């Protein structure tokens, strides 16, 4: 028996040659192709804090270095800190004692508090907690300003080279008087001082020099045994990269890092494949074109012991996740010559599509904002997989009914009347069907070698993106099976 919890047993082939489980693939309903995480462009939709669920604009997130201004993390266990209140007695103006409240930060997991490191309590729950200044803040700010100015100048010079031909109208005036550069600097968050063609860069910062002298270790390193509970771990030091404290007494709570909601777009047709809701508290998606919602799902149900050169039986379970009736056919994998020919045709089609893609002068002046870069289609490649077994495919196809959620709880029987071959289709229930295959590992395999086989799944897909009526198209996807390793002969 094969465990169904491990997804690497059944892999789907992407157009770029990557093999991924169906749960990590996408399906573009516009170009009707399977996409992996490398074939989609990622765009940042929103920044938010996972603790207070506050939505932060991108410009403010850059100024705060992608950290929340109110929430803090525990420097000991890196969990969120909570505000705790306690009552103390204060002296009033007439000298009498009166109760008052003060607030401090505490961790509910490791019981670390700000009082452990000497951070004073605050009189307000939402007050600003004291922070230690970075000793290298001036140096870091100088380097950031220098490289921002240098990157902006290189971008403007690159635009001038692409716009060497004379133009008339507003775009020509904008390029002549530096309006496009001003817009770009404003988007990048830099000052709007124009950089001319012959303007010199600001004075570069002084280069860092290495010091040959090293401070001597204190005497207690050689005379006293180290107390591990008072020494910070590597994770705690990397959480505070500016100071990197050695002792736990120097730990300070850092501000919590911001999370993002990202959308994914197909690199070829530029349509959205995954787009979440803008609200941080919502886990729903406006668009979610995951592959397991559109492609027939294949899972290994049972497999006999694999022995080199001996045929064994393997049963695959096919599931139709769509709301339409579909038919499935099984074809052998393409040969090396056929795969190379298909790659040449696909590359030629992509190059021809890039040549006829219209580009206007106005669009070339508009610089993409941060987080939205122009996507470059990933060229198709061969699947880097070595097949070590022969899979005997059934001659006929299998019809899968549409998905019906109520049929999962109906034990009265299957209402569909399909004339299936009992040697091929083992059982049916709802939109699922179990199909029997014969697998023969290569005789050259040794005990313990992995077995890999595959086939081409031809299925019918109903394209609902057509405005008039749904159109049915025939699609193909390559599927590779890794049922396990070769075992020895029974004793």
Short mmCIF file of N, CA and C in Angstrom, two decimals, residues 289-378:
data_model
loop_
_atom_site.label_atom_id
_atom_site.label_comp_id
_atom_site.label_asym_id
_atom_site.label_seq_id
_atom_site.Cartn_x
_atom_site.Cartn_y
_atom_site.Cartn_z
N UNK A 289 -7.19 30.13 -9.47
CA UNK A 289 -7.16 29.13 -10.55
C UNK A 289 -6.12 28.07 -10.23
N UNK A 290 -6.31 27.37 -9.14
CA UNK A 290 -5.43 26.26 -8.80
C UNK A 290 -5.69 25.09 -9.74
N UNK A 291 -4.66 24.31 -10.01
CA UNK A 291 -4.78 23.24 -11.00
C UNK A 291 -5.71 22.13 -10.53
N UNK A 292 -5.77 21.87 -9.22
CA UNK A 292 -6.61 20.76 -8.77
C UNK A 292 -8.10 21.10 -8.84
N UNK A 293 -8.46 22.33 -9.23
CA UNK A 293 -9.85 22.68 -9.48
C UNK A 293 -10.25 22.46 -10.94
N UNK A 294 -9.31 22.28 -11.85
CA UNK A 294 -9.60 22.22 -13.28
C UNK A 294 -9.05 20.98 -13.96
N UNK A 295 -7.99 20.38 -13.42
CA UNK A 295 -7.39 19.21 -14.04
C UNK A 295 -7.85 17.94 -13.33
N UNK A 296 -7.99 16.83 -14.06
CA UNK A 296 -8.28 15.55 -13.39
C UNK A 296 -7.17 15.18 -12.42
N UNK A 297 -7.55 14.84 -11.23
CA UNK A 297 -6.58 14.49 -10.20
C UNK A 297 -6.24 13.00 -10.29
N UNK A 298 -4.96 12.67 -10.22
CA UNK A 298 -4.46 11.30 -10.30
C UNK A 298 -3.75 10.98 -9.00
N UNK A 299 -4.13 9.88 -8.37
CA UNK A 299 -3.49 9.45 -7.13
C UNK A 299 -3.27 7.95 -7.18
N UNK A 300 -2.18 7.50 -6.57
CA UNK A 300 -1.86 6.08 -6.51
C UNK A 300 -2.69 5.45 -5.40
N UNK A 301 -3.49 4.47 -5.76
CA UNK A 301 -4.34 3.81 -4.78
C UNK A 301 -3.63 2.61 -4.17
N UNK A 302 -3.21 1.67 -4.98
CA UNK A 302 -2.46 0.50 -4.52
C UNK A 302 -1.38 0.17 -5.55
N UNK A 303 -0.33 -0.48 -5.08
CA UNK A 303 0.74 -0.93 -5.97
C UNK A 303 1.36 -2.18 -5.37
N UNK A 304 1.63 -3.15 -6.23
CA UNK A 304 2.26 -4.39 -5.79
C UNK A 304 3.76 -4.17 -5.59
N UNK A 305 4.44 -5.09 -4.91
CA UNK A 305 5.90 -4.96 -4.72
C UNK A 305 6.62 -4.84 -6.06
N UNK A 306 7.53 -3.89 -6.16
CA UNK A 306 8.25 -3.61 -7.39
C UNK A 306 9.51 -4.47 -7.45
N UNK A 307 9.62 -5.27 -8.51
CA UNK A 307 10.79 -6.10 -8.73
C UNK A 307 11.27 -5.89 -10.16
N UNK A 308 12.58 -5.85 -10.31
CA UNK A 308 13.18 -5.55 -11.61
C UNK A 308 12.81 -6.62 -12.63
N UNK A 309 12.28 -6.16 -13.79
CA UNK A 309 11.95 -7.05 -14.88
C UNK A 309 10.67 -7.82 -14.73
N UNK A 310 9.94 -7.63 -13.63
CA UNK A 310 8.71 -8.38 -13.41
C UNK A 310 7.52 -7.42 -13.41
N UNK A 311 6.46 -7.77 -14.15
CA UNK A 311 5.29 -6.88 -14.17
C UNK A 311 4.54 -6.91 -12.83
N UNK A 312 4.00 -5.77 -12.47
CA UNK A 312 3.22 -5.66 -11.25
C UNK A 312 2.01 -4.78 -11.53
N UNK A 313 1.02 -4.91 -10.70
CA UNK A 313 -0.23 -4.17 -10.89
C UNK A 313 -0.22 -2.90 -10.05
N UNK A 314 -0.67 -1.82 -10.67
CA UNK A 314 -0.80 -0.54 -9.99
C UNK A 314 -2.17 0.04 -10.33
N UNK A 315 -2.87 0.54 -9.35
CA UNK A 315 -4.21 1.08 -9.51
C UNK A 315 -4.17 2.57 -9.20
N UNK A 316 -4.65 3.37 -10.15
CA UNK A 316 -4.70 4.82 -10.01
C UNK A 316 -6.14 5.27 -9.85
N UNK A 317 -6.34 6.25 -9.00
CA UNK A 317 -7.68 6.82 -8.79
C UNK A 317 -7.76 8.16 -9.51
N UNK A 318 -8.71 8.30 -10.42
CA UNK A 318 -8.94 9.52 -11.19
C UNK A 318 -10.15 10.24 -10.63
N UNK A 319 -10.03 11.55 -10.48
CA UNK A 319 -11.11 12.37 -9.93
C UNK A 319 -11.35 13.55 -10.86
N UNK A 320 -12.61 13.81 -11.17
CA UNK A 320 -12.99 14.95 -11.99
C UNK A 320 -13.46 16.09 -11.07
N UNK A 321 -12.70 17.18 -10.94
CA UNK A 321 -13.09 18.25 -10.02
C UNK A 321 -14.04 19.28 -10.63
N UNK A 322 -14.31 19.21 -11.92
CA UNK A 322 -15.11 20.22 -12.59
C UNK A 322 -16.60 19.86 -12.53
N UNK A 323 -17.41 20.79 -12.97
CA UNK A 323 -18.86 20.61 -13.00
C UNK A 323 -19.36 20.11 -14.35
N UNK A 324 -18.47 19.59 -15.17
CA UNK A 324 -18.83 19.13 -16.51
C UNK A 324 -18.32 17.70 -16.70
N UNK A 325 -19.05 16.95 -17.53
CA UNK A 325 -18.65 15.59 -17.87
C UNK A 325 -17.37 15.64 -18.70
N UNK A 326 -16.42 14.79 -18.39
CA UNK A 326 -15.15 14.77 -19.12
C UNK A 326 -14.76 13.34 -19.43
N UNK A 327 -14.01 13.19 -20.50
CA UNK A 327 -13.49 11.89 -20.91
C UNK A 327 -11.97 11.93 -20.85
N UNK A 328 -11.38 10.85 -20.41
CA UNK A 328 -9.94 10.77 -20.18
C UNK A 328 -9.36 9.67 -21.07
N UNK A 329 -8.26 9.99 -21.75
CA UNK A 329 -7.53 9.04 -22.58
C UNK A 329 -6.09 8.97 -22.08
N UNK A 330 -5.46 7.80 -22.26
CA UNK A 330 -4.09 7.58 -21.81
C UNK A 330 -3.21 7.35 -23.03
N UNK A 331 -2.15 8.15 -23.15
CA UNK A 331 -1.22 8.06 -24.29
C UNK A 331 0.20 7.92 -23.75
N UNK A 332 1.09 7.30 -24.52
CA UNK A 332 2.49 7.16 -24.07
C UNK A 332 3.22 8.49 -24.11
N UNK A 333 4.33 8.55 -23.39
CA UNK A 333 5.14 9.76 -23.37
C UNK A 333 5.78 9.98 -24.72
N UNK A 334 5.99 11.24 -25.13
CA UNK A 334 6.62 11.50 -26.43
C UNK A 334 8.09 11.09 -26.42
N UNK A 335 8.57 10.73 -27.59
CA UNK A 335 9.98 10.39 -27.73
C UNK A 335 10.83 11.66 -27.70
N UNK A 336 12.14 11.47 -27.72
CA UNK A 336 13.04 12.62 -27.65
C UNK A 336 12.92 13.49 -28.90
N UNK A 337 12.76 12.87 -30.08
CA UNK A 337 12.61 13.66 -31.30
C UNK A 337 11.30 14.42 -31.30
N UNK A 338 10.23 13.78 -30.86
CA UNK A 338 8.94 14.48 -30.81
C UNK A 338 8.95 15.63 -29.80
N UNK A 339 9.63 15.43 -28.69
CA UNK A 339 9.70 16.49 -27.69
C UNK A 339 10.50 17.68 -28.20
N UNK A 340 11.61 17.43 -28.87
CA UNK A 340 12.41 18.52 -29.43
C UNK A 340 11.63 19.28 -30.51
N UNK A 341 10.87 18.55 -31.32
CA UNK A 341 10.07 19.22 -32.34
C UNK A 341 8.99 20.09 -31.72
N UNK A 342 8.34 19.61 -30.66
CA UNK A 342 7.32 20.41 -29.99
C UNK A 342 7.92 21.64 -29.33
N UNK A 343 9.13 21.50 -28.79
CA UNK A 343 9.79 22.66 -28.18
C UNK A 343 10.13 23.72 -29.21
N UNK A 344 10.59 23.31 -30.37
CA UNK A 344 10.90 24.29 -31.43
C UNK A 344 9.65 25.03 -31.89
N UNK A 345 8.55 24.31 -32.02
CA UNK A 345 7.31 24.96 -32.44
C UNK A 345 6.82 25.93 -31.36
N UNK A 346 6.95 25.57 -30.11
CA UNK A 346 6.50 26.44 -29.03
C UNK A 346 7.37 27.69 -28.94
N UNK A 347 8.69 27.54 -29.07
CA UNK A 347 9.59 28.70 -29.04
C UNK A 347 9.32 29.62 -30.21
N UNK A 348 9.06 29.05 -31.39
CA UNK A 348 8.74 29.87 -32.56
C UNK A 348 7.43 30.62 -32.36
N UNK A 349 6.46 29.98 -31.74
CA UNK A 349 5.18 30.67 -31.49
C UNK A 349 5.34 31.82 -30.51
N UNK A 350 6.14 31.61 -29.47
CA UNK A 350 6.35 32.67 -28.48
C UNK A 350 7.12 33.85 -29.08
N UNK A 351 8.12 33.56 -29.91
CA UNK A 351 8.88 34.65 -30.54
C UNK A 351 8.02 35.43 -31.51
N UNK A 352 7.15 34.73 -32.25
CA UNK A 352 6.26 35.44 -33.16
C UNK A 352 5.25 36.29 -32.41
N UNK A 353 4.82 35.82 -31.25
CA UNK A 353 3.88 36.59 -30.44
C UNK A 353 4.54 37.83 -29.86
N UNK A 354 5.83 37.74 -29.50
CA UNK A 354 6.53 38.90 -28.96
C UNK A 354 6.77 39.95 -30.04
N UNK A 355 6.95 39.51 -31.29
CA UNK A 355 7.20 40.47 -32.37
C UNK A 355 5.98 41.31 -32.69
N UNK A 356 4.79 40.71 -32.61
CA UNK A 356 3.58 41.45 -32.98
C UNK A 356 2.96 42.14 -31.77
N UNK A 357 3.60 42.06 -30.60
CA UNK A 357 3.05 42.71 -29.42
C UNK A 357 3.18 44.22 -29.56
N UNK A 358 2.09 45.00 -29.51
CA UNK A 358 2.18 46.44 -29.74
C UNK A 358 2.80 47.14 -28.54
N UNK A 359 3.67 48.11 -28.81
CA UNK A 359 4.26 48.96 -27.78
C UNK A 359 4.18 50.40 -28.24
N UNK A 360 3.68 51.26 -27.41
CA UNK A 360 3.55 52.68 -27.72
C UNK A 360 4.59 53.47 -26.95
N UNK A 361 4.87 54.67 -27.40
CA UNK A 361 5.83 55.53 -26.74
C UNK A 361 5.36 55.97 -25.37
N UNK A 362 4.05 56.18 -25.22
CA UNK A 362 3.54 56.59 -23.92
C UNK A 362 3.70 55.47 -22.90
N UNK A 363 3.48 54.21 -23.29
CA UNK A 363 3.62 53.10 -22.37
C UNK A 363 5.07 52.90 -21.98
N UNK A 364 6.01 53.20 -22.90
CA UNK A 364 7.41 53.01 -22.57
C UNK A 364 7.91 54.05 -21.58
N UNK A 365 7.23 55.21 -21.51
CA UNK A 365 7.63 56.22 -20.55
C UNK A 365 7.18 55.89 -19.14
N UNK A 366 6.12 55.12 -19.01
CA UNK A 366 5.57 54.80 -17.70
C UNK A 366 6.41 53.70 -17.06
N UNK A 367 7.08 54.04 -15.96
CA UNK A 367 7.90 53.07 -15.27
C UNK A 367 7.04 52.19 -14.38
N UNK A 368 7.29 50.90 -14.30
CA UNK A 368 6.49 50.06 -13.41
C UNK A 368 6.77 50.39 -11.97
N UNK A 369 5.74 50.32 -11.15
CA UNK A 369 5.89 50.60 -9.74
C UNK A 369 6.58 49.42 -9.06
N UNK A 370 6.98 49.66 -7.81
CA UNK A 370 7.68 48.63 -7.06
C UNK A 370 6.72 47.49 -6.78
N UNK A 371 7.15 46.27 -7.04
CA UNK A 371 6.30 45.10 -6.85
C UNK A 371 5.56 44.69 -8.10
N UNK A 372 5.62 45.50 -9.19
CA UNK A 372 4.94 45.17 -10.43
C UNK A 372 5.93 45.33 -11.57
N UNK A 373 6.74 44.33 -11.80
CA UNK A 373 7.75 44.34 -12.85
C UNK A 373 7.18 43.70 -14.11
N UNK A 374 7.64 44.15 -15.29
CA UNK A 374 7.16 43.51 -16.51
C UNK A 374 7.56 42.05 -16.55
N UNK A 375 6.59 41.18 -16.78
CA UNK A 375 6.84 39.74 -16.76
C UNK A 375 7.46 39.29 -18.07
N UNK A 376 8.40 38.38 -17.95
CA UNK A 376 9.09 37.80 -19.11
C UNK A 376 8.68 36.33 -19.18
N UNK A 377 8.09 35.88 -20.29
CA UNK A 377 7.68 34.47 -20.38
C UNK A 377 8.87 33.54 -20.24
N UNK A 378 8.69 32.50 -19.47
CA UNK A 378 9.75 31.52 -19.27
C UNK A 378 9.78 30.59 -20.47
#
